[in-house]
Structure formats: structure tokens, C-alpha cells
């Protein structure tokens, strides 16, 4: 009986410690997204540059994830970008709401200021349910179009997010 009590206590302690370790812990993040532009409006500016506002819908798949956090998500994004007169990206900013199968959501943002997107960075800004209070960020990389018309694209990310 003493061995059984010790075993139960040990398992309970391990379970409690694993749950405790999750709170406030950095969780590695990596994955890819498949996105479709759902609307796009281009406004030519006096200096020859073009301001573009887009909306997109995507499927984001995390290849690393914390237990209890579904790896597949849908995402709706609002994109603003500025292109030079030659068509090179000058500034890019996207704010996205991603939702998992449980209906929990988080808010994320993506930004880049270099034409080659080498400074592409993402951030998490909290959400609902299991994502309430989550923060984090890392690097991202657009991988270009996956359709002839350019409306469908792929991207990847790495980094970490923190549970509250």
C-alpha cells in the first residue's frame, strides 16, 4: 500500500509540475501558412508608389505545438503594404486573427520593412480561451505564390510564444 501511495503521489506531483511548467514558459513555434487573398485595393500615389490594402484567409499549421493547443488554425488577416514606383515592397504590415477548432483565437501581427522581407517578424498579442494573455514572436519568411494569379501564397515562421 505504501508503494501505491508513493506512486500516486509521484504521478500527481509530476502532473502538477508539468502543468506548472507550462504557465509562463516559452514554447517553440514553427510552422507554415497557406493563404488566399480575398480582396485587394491598390491606390496609386503621387510619387509613383502604390498603397495596397488586402484581406486574406488562410490555413496555418504549426509543426511544433504545446499539448492541448491544436496545430491547425484558420486565419483572417488585414494587410497594408506600400510598393515603390518600381514595384518593390517598402513597408508591409498585417494584423491577423487566428482561430483553432475549439473556437479560441489569438491576435498576431506580421511586419517587414526591407524589400526582400529579410526582417520579416511576427508577434502574438493575446486572445481568448487558451490564448488569453499569450505573447511571443519570431521570424517569418514569405515563400511566394503557389498559384499563377498570385492570389494564393505560402509562408513559414519560427520563434516562440509564452503562456501567461
mmCIF file of C-alpha atoms in Angstrom:
data_model
loop_
_atom_site.group_PDB
_atom_site.id
_atom_site.type_symbol
_atom_site.label_atom_id
_atom_site.label_comp_id
_atom_site.label_asym_id
_atom_site.label_seq_id
_atom_site.Cartn_x
_atom_site.Cartn_y
_atom_site.Cartn_z
ATOM 1 C CA UNK A 1 0.000 0.000 0.000
ATOM 2 C CA UNK A 2 2.865 2.385 0.781
ATOM 3 C CA UNK A 3 4.319 1.781 -2.695
ATOM 4 C CA UNK A 4 0.931 2.535 -4.298
ATOM 5 C CA UNK A 5 0.589 5.770 -2.280
ATOM 6 C CA UNK A 6 4.144 6.776 -3.222
ATOM 7 C CA UNK A 7 3.439 6.014 -6.894
ATOM 8 C CA UNK A 8 0.176 8.013 -6.865
ATOM 9 C CA UNK A 9 1.873 10.925 -5.073
ATOM 10 C CA UNK A 10 4.755 10.815 -7.557
ATOM 11 C CA UNK A 11 2.426 10.806 -10.579
ATOM 12 C CA UNK A 12 0.309 13.603 -9.108
ATOM 13 C CA UNK A 13 3.446 15.648 -8.447
ATOM 14 C CA UNK A 14 4.723 15.077 -11.999
ATOM 15 C CA UNK A 15 1.332 16.079 -13.428
ATOM 16 C CA UNK A 16 1.207 19.222 -11.278
ATOM 17 C CA UNK A 17 4.785 20.142 -12.158
ATOM 18 C CA UNK A 18 4.170 19.639 -15.888
ATOM 19 C CA UNK A 19 1.129 21.931 -15.708
ATOM 20 C CA UNK A 20 3.058 24.445 -13.616
ATOM 21 C CA UNK A 21 5.950 24.396 -16.082
ATOM 22 C CA UNK A 22 3.560 25.279 -18.914
ATOM 23 C CA UNK A 23 2.483 28.569 -17.366
ATOM 24 C CA UNK A 24 4.967 31.331 -18.102
ATOM 25 C CA UNK A 25 7.102 29.017 -20.217
ATOM 26 C CA UNK A 26 8.386 29.799 -23.707
ATOM 27 C CA UNK A 27 7.025 27.312 -26.227
ATOM 28 C CA UNK A 28 8.938 26.790 -29.506
ATOM 29 C CA UNK A 29 6.893 27.801 -32.540
ATOM 30 C CA UNK A 30 7.387 26.735 -36.132
ATOM 31 C CA UNK A 31 5.015 26.178 -38.981
ATOM 32 C CA UNK A 32 3.703 27.255 -42.326
ATOM 33 C CA UNK A 33 0.671 29.054 -43.688
ATOM 34 C CA UNK A 34 -1.297 28.740 -46.913
ATOM 35 C CA UNK A 35 -3.150 31.976 -47.608
ATOM 36 C CA UNK A 36 -5.598 33.297 -50.205
ATOM 37 C CA UNK A 37 -6.159 36.972 -50.948
ATOM 38 C CA UNK A 38 -9.902 37.607 -50.633
ATOM 39 C CA UNK A 39 -9.887 41.305 -51.563
ATOM 40 C CA UNK A 40 -7.309 43.784 -52.777
ATOM 41 C CA UNK A 41 -7.444 47.511 -53.415
ATOM 42 C CA UNK A 42 -4.496 49.385 -54.928
ATOM 43 C CA UNK A 43 -4.197 53.172 -54.699
ATOM 44 C CA UNK A 44 -1.538 54.877 -56.858
ATOM 45 C CA UNK A 45 0.215 57.714 -55.021
ATOM 46 C CA UNK A 46 1.603 60.955 -56.469
ATOM 47 C CA UNK A 47 5.245 59.821 -56.133
ATOM 48 C CA UNK A 48 4.585 56.715 -58.255
ATOM 49 C CA UNK A 49 4.371 54.331 -55.299
ATOM 50 C CA UNK A 50 1.283 52.202 -54.651
ATOM 51 C CA UNK A 51 -0.599 51.691 -51.391
ATOM 52 C CA UNK A 52 -2.314 48.299 -51.207
ATOM 53 C CA UNK A 53 -4.974 47.147 -48.732
ATOM 54 C CA UNK A 54 -5.805 43.446 -48.764
ATOM 55 C CA UNK A 55 -7.741 40.898 -46.801
ATOM 56 C CA UNK A 56 -6.780 37.250 -46.773
ATOM 57 C CA UNK A 57 -7.939 33.939 -45.378
ATOM 58 C CA UNK A 58 -5.500 31.181 -44.581
ATOM 59 C CA UNK A 59 -4.772 27.847 -43.016
ATOM 60 C CA UNK A 60 -1.878 27.871 -40.551
ATOM 61 C CA UNK A 61 -0.256 24.631 -39.462
ATOM 62 C CA UNK A 62 2.115 24.576 -36.502
ATOM 63 C CA UNK A 63 4.749 21.872 -36.815
ATOM 64 C CA UNK A 64 5.620 22.339 -33.130
ATOM 65 C CA UNK A 65 2.930 22.943 -30.542
ATOM 66 C CA UNK A 66 2.220 22.708 -26.815
ATOM 67 C CA UNK A 67 -0.047 19.901 -25.556
ATOM 68 C CA UNK A 68 -3.687 20.975 -25.662
ATOM 69 C CA UNK A 69 -3.082 23.563 -28.401
ATOM 70 C CA UNK A 70 -4.375 22.361 -31.805
ATOM 71 C CA UNK A 71 -1.794 22.627 -34.584
ATOM 72 C CA UNK A 72 -4.270 23.618 -37.318
ATOM 73 C CA UNK A 73 -5.801 27.090 -37.359
ATOM 74 C CA UNK A 74 -7.687 29.340 -39.729
ATOM 75 C CA UNK A 75 -6.607 32.960 -40.013
ATOM 76 C CA UNK A 76 -8.139 36.146 -41.345
ATOM 77 C CA UNK A 77 -5.710 38.985 -41.995
ATOM 78 C CA UNK A 78 -5.859 42.668 -42.897
ATOM 79 C CA UNK A 79 -2.783 43.658 -44.874
ATOM 80 C CA UNK A 80 -1.381 47.085 -45.709
ATOM 81 C CA UNK A 81 1.668 47.380 -47.931
ATOM 82 C CA UNK A 82 3.473 50.106 -49.780
ATOM 83 C CA UNK A 83 5.231 49.367 -53.067
ATOM 84 C CA UNK A 84 7.818 51.636 -54.680
ATOM 85 C CA UNK A 85 7.277 53.044 -58.174
ATOM 86 C CA UNK A 86 9.307 50.053 -59.393
ATOM 87 C CA UNK A 87 7.036 47.616 -57.533
ATOM 88 C CA UNK A 88 9.439 46.704 -54.707
ATOM 89 C CA UNK A 89 7.948 46.348 -51.218
ATOM 90 C CA UNK A 90 8.770 49.336 -48.989
ATOM 91 C CA UNK A 91 6.611 48.511 -45.972
ATOM 92 C CA UNK A 92 4.384 45.571 -45.015
ATOM 93 C CA UNK A 93 2.082 45.142 -42.020
ATOM 94 C CA UNK A 94 -0.579 42.520 -41.401
ATOM 95 C CA UNK A 95 -2.856 42.034 -38.394
ATOM 96 C CA UNK A 96 -4.444 38.585 -38.159
ATOM 97 C CA UNK A 97 -6.993 36.773 -36.041
ATOM 98 C CA UNK A 98 -6.280 33.027 -35.906
ATOM 99 C CA UNK A 99 -8.827 30.518 -34.574
ATOM 100 C CA UNK A 100 -8.458 26.862 -33.642
ATOM 101 C CA UNK A 101 -11.018 24.042 -33.741
ATOM 102 C CA UNK A 102 -12.106 24.853 -30.166
ATOM 103 C CA UNK A 103 -13.106 28.395 -31.200
ATOM 104 C CA UNK A 104 -10.269 30.003 -29.236
ATOM 105 C CA UNK A 105 -8.476 32.846 -31.031
ATOM 106 C CA UNK A 106 -5.300 34.884 -30.859
ATOM 107 C CA UNK A 107 -4.245 38.142 -32.450
ATOM 108 C CA UNK A 108 -0.994 38.192 -34.370
ATOM 109 C CA UNK A 109 0.865 40.737 -36.428
ATOM 110 C CA UNK A 110 3.461 40.463 -39.173
ATOM 111 C CA UNK A 111 5.783 43.269 -40.254
ATOM 112 C CA UNK A 112 8.602 43.813 -42.747
ATOM 113 C CA UNK A 113 10.351 46.961 -43.950
ATOM 114 C CA UNK A 114 13.027 45.545 -46.286
ATOM 115 C CA UNK A 115 12.213 44.764 -49.928
ATOM 116 C CA UNK A 116 13.484 41.185 -49.577
ATOM 117 C CA UNK A 117 11.476 40.620 -46.337
ATOM 118 C CA UNK A 118 14.707 39.597 -44.576
ATOM 119 C CA UNK A 119 13.454 41.486 -41.497
ATOM 120 C CA UNK A 120 10.042 39.782 -41.504
ATOM 121 C CA UNK A 121 8.895 39.373 -37.890
ATOM 122 C CA UNK A 122 5.702 38.145 -36.223
ATOM 123 C CA UNK A 123 4.226 38.839 -32.801
ATOM 124 C CA UNK A 124 1.364 37.409 -30.739
ATOM 125 C CA UNK A 125 -0.787 39.815 -28.752
ATOM 126 C CA UNK A 126 -3.158 37.709 -26.635
ATOM 127 C CA UNK A 127 -6.536 36.259 -27.432
ATOM 128 C CA UNK A 128 -9.412 34.270 -25.996
ATOM 129 C CA UNK A 129 -9.714 30.954 -24.178
ATOM 130 C CA UNK A 130 -6.409 29.118 -24.004
ATOM 131 C CA UNK A 131 -4.697 32.034 -25.814
ATOM 132 C CA UNK A 132 -5.745 34.699 -23.283
ATOM 133 C CA UNK A 133 -2.614 36.627 -22.356
ATOM 134 C CA UNK A 134 -0.313 34.732 -24.737
ATOM 135 C CA UNK A 135 2.662 36.709 -26.091
ATOM 136 C CA UNK A 136 5.586 35.854 -28.309
ATOM 137 C CA UNK A 137 7.235 36.363 -31.634
ATOM 138 C CA UNK A 138 9.901 35.377 -34.069
ATOM 139 C CA UNK A 139 10.956 35.410 -37.698
ATOM 140 C CA UNK A 140 8.842 34.774 -40.771
ATOM 141 C CA UNK A 141 9.534 34.267 -44.442
ATOM 142 C CA UNK A 142 7.159 34.556 -47.388
ATOM 143 C CA UNK A 143 7.735 31.708 -49.843
ATOM 144 C CA UNK A 144 5.891 33.306 -52.717
ATOM 145 C CA UNK A 145 2.837 32.479 -54.754
ATOM 146 C CA UNK A 146 1.511 28.964 -55.202
ATOM 147 C CA UNK A 147 -0.982 29.893 -57.941
ATOM 148 C CA UNK A 148 -0.475 31.514 -61.353
ATOM 149 C CA UNK A 149 -2.580 34.569 -60.467
ATOM 150 C CA UNK A 150 -0.534 35.176 -57.286
ATOM 151 C CA UNK A 151 -3.602 35.232 -55.016
ATOM 152 C CA UNK A 152 -2.506 32.098 -53.150
ATOM 153 C CA UNK A 153 0.756 32.068 -51.237
ATOM 154 C CA UNK A 154 2.815 30.153 -48.697
ATOM 155 C CA UNK A 155 4.871 31.397 -45.751
ATOM 156 C CA UNK A 156 6.819 29.914 -42.837
ATOM 157 C CA UNK A 157 7.694 31.025 -39.308
ATOM 158 C CA UNK A 158 9.870 30.163 -36.331
ATOM 159 C CA UNK A 159 10.128 31.642 -32.868
ATOM 160 C CA UNK A 160 8.437 31.148 -29.519
ATOM 161 C CA UNK A 161 5.306 32.103 -27.649
ATOM 162 C CA UNK A 162 4.727 32.388 -23.949
ATOM 163 C CA UNK A 163 1.832 31.051 -21.945
ATOM 164 C CA UNK A 164 0.553 33.519 -19.349
#
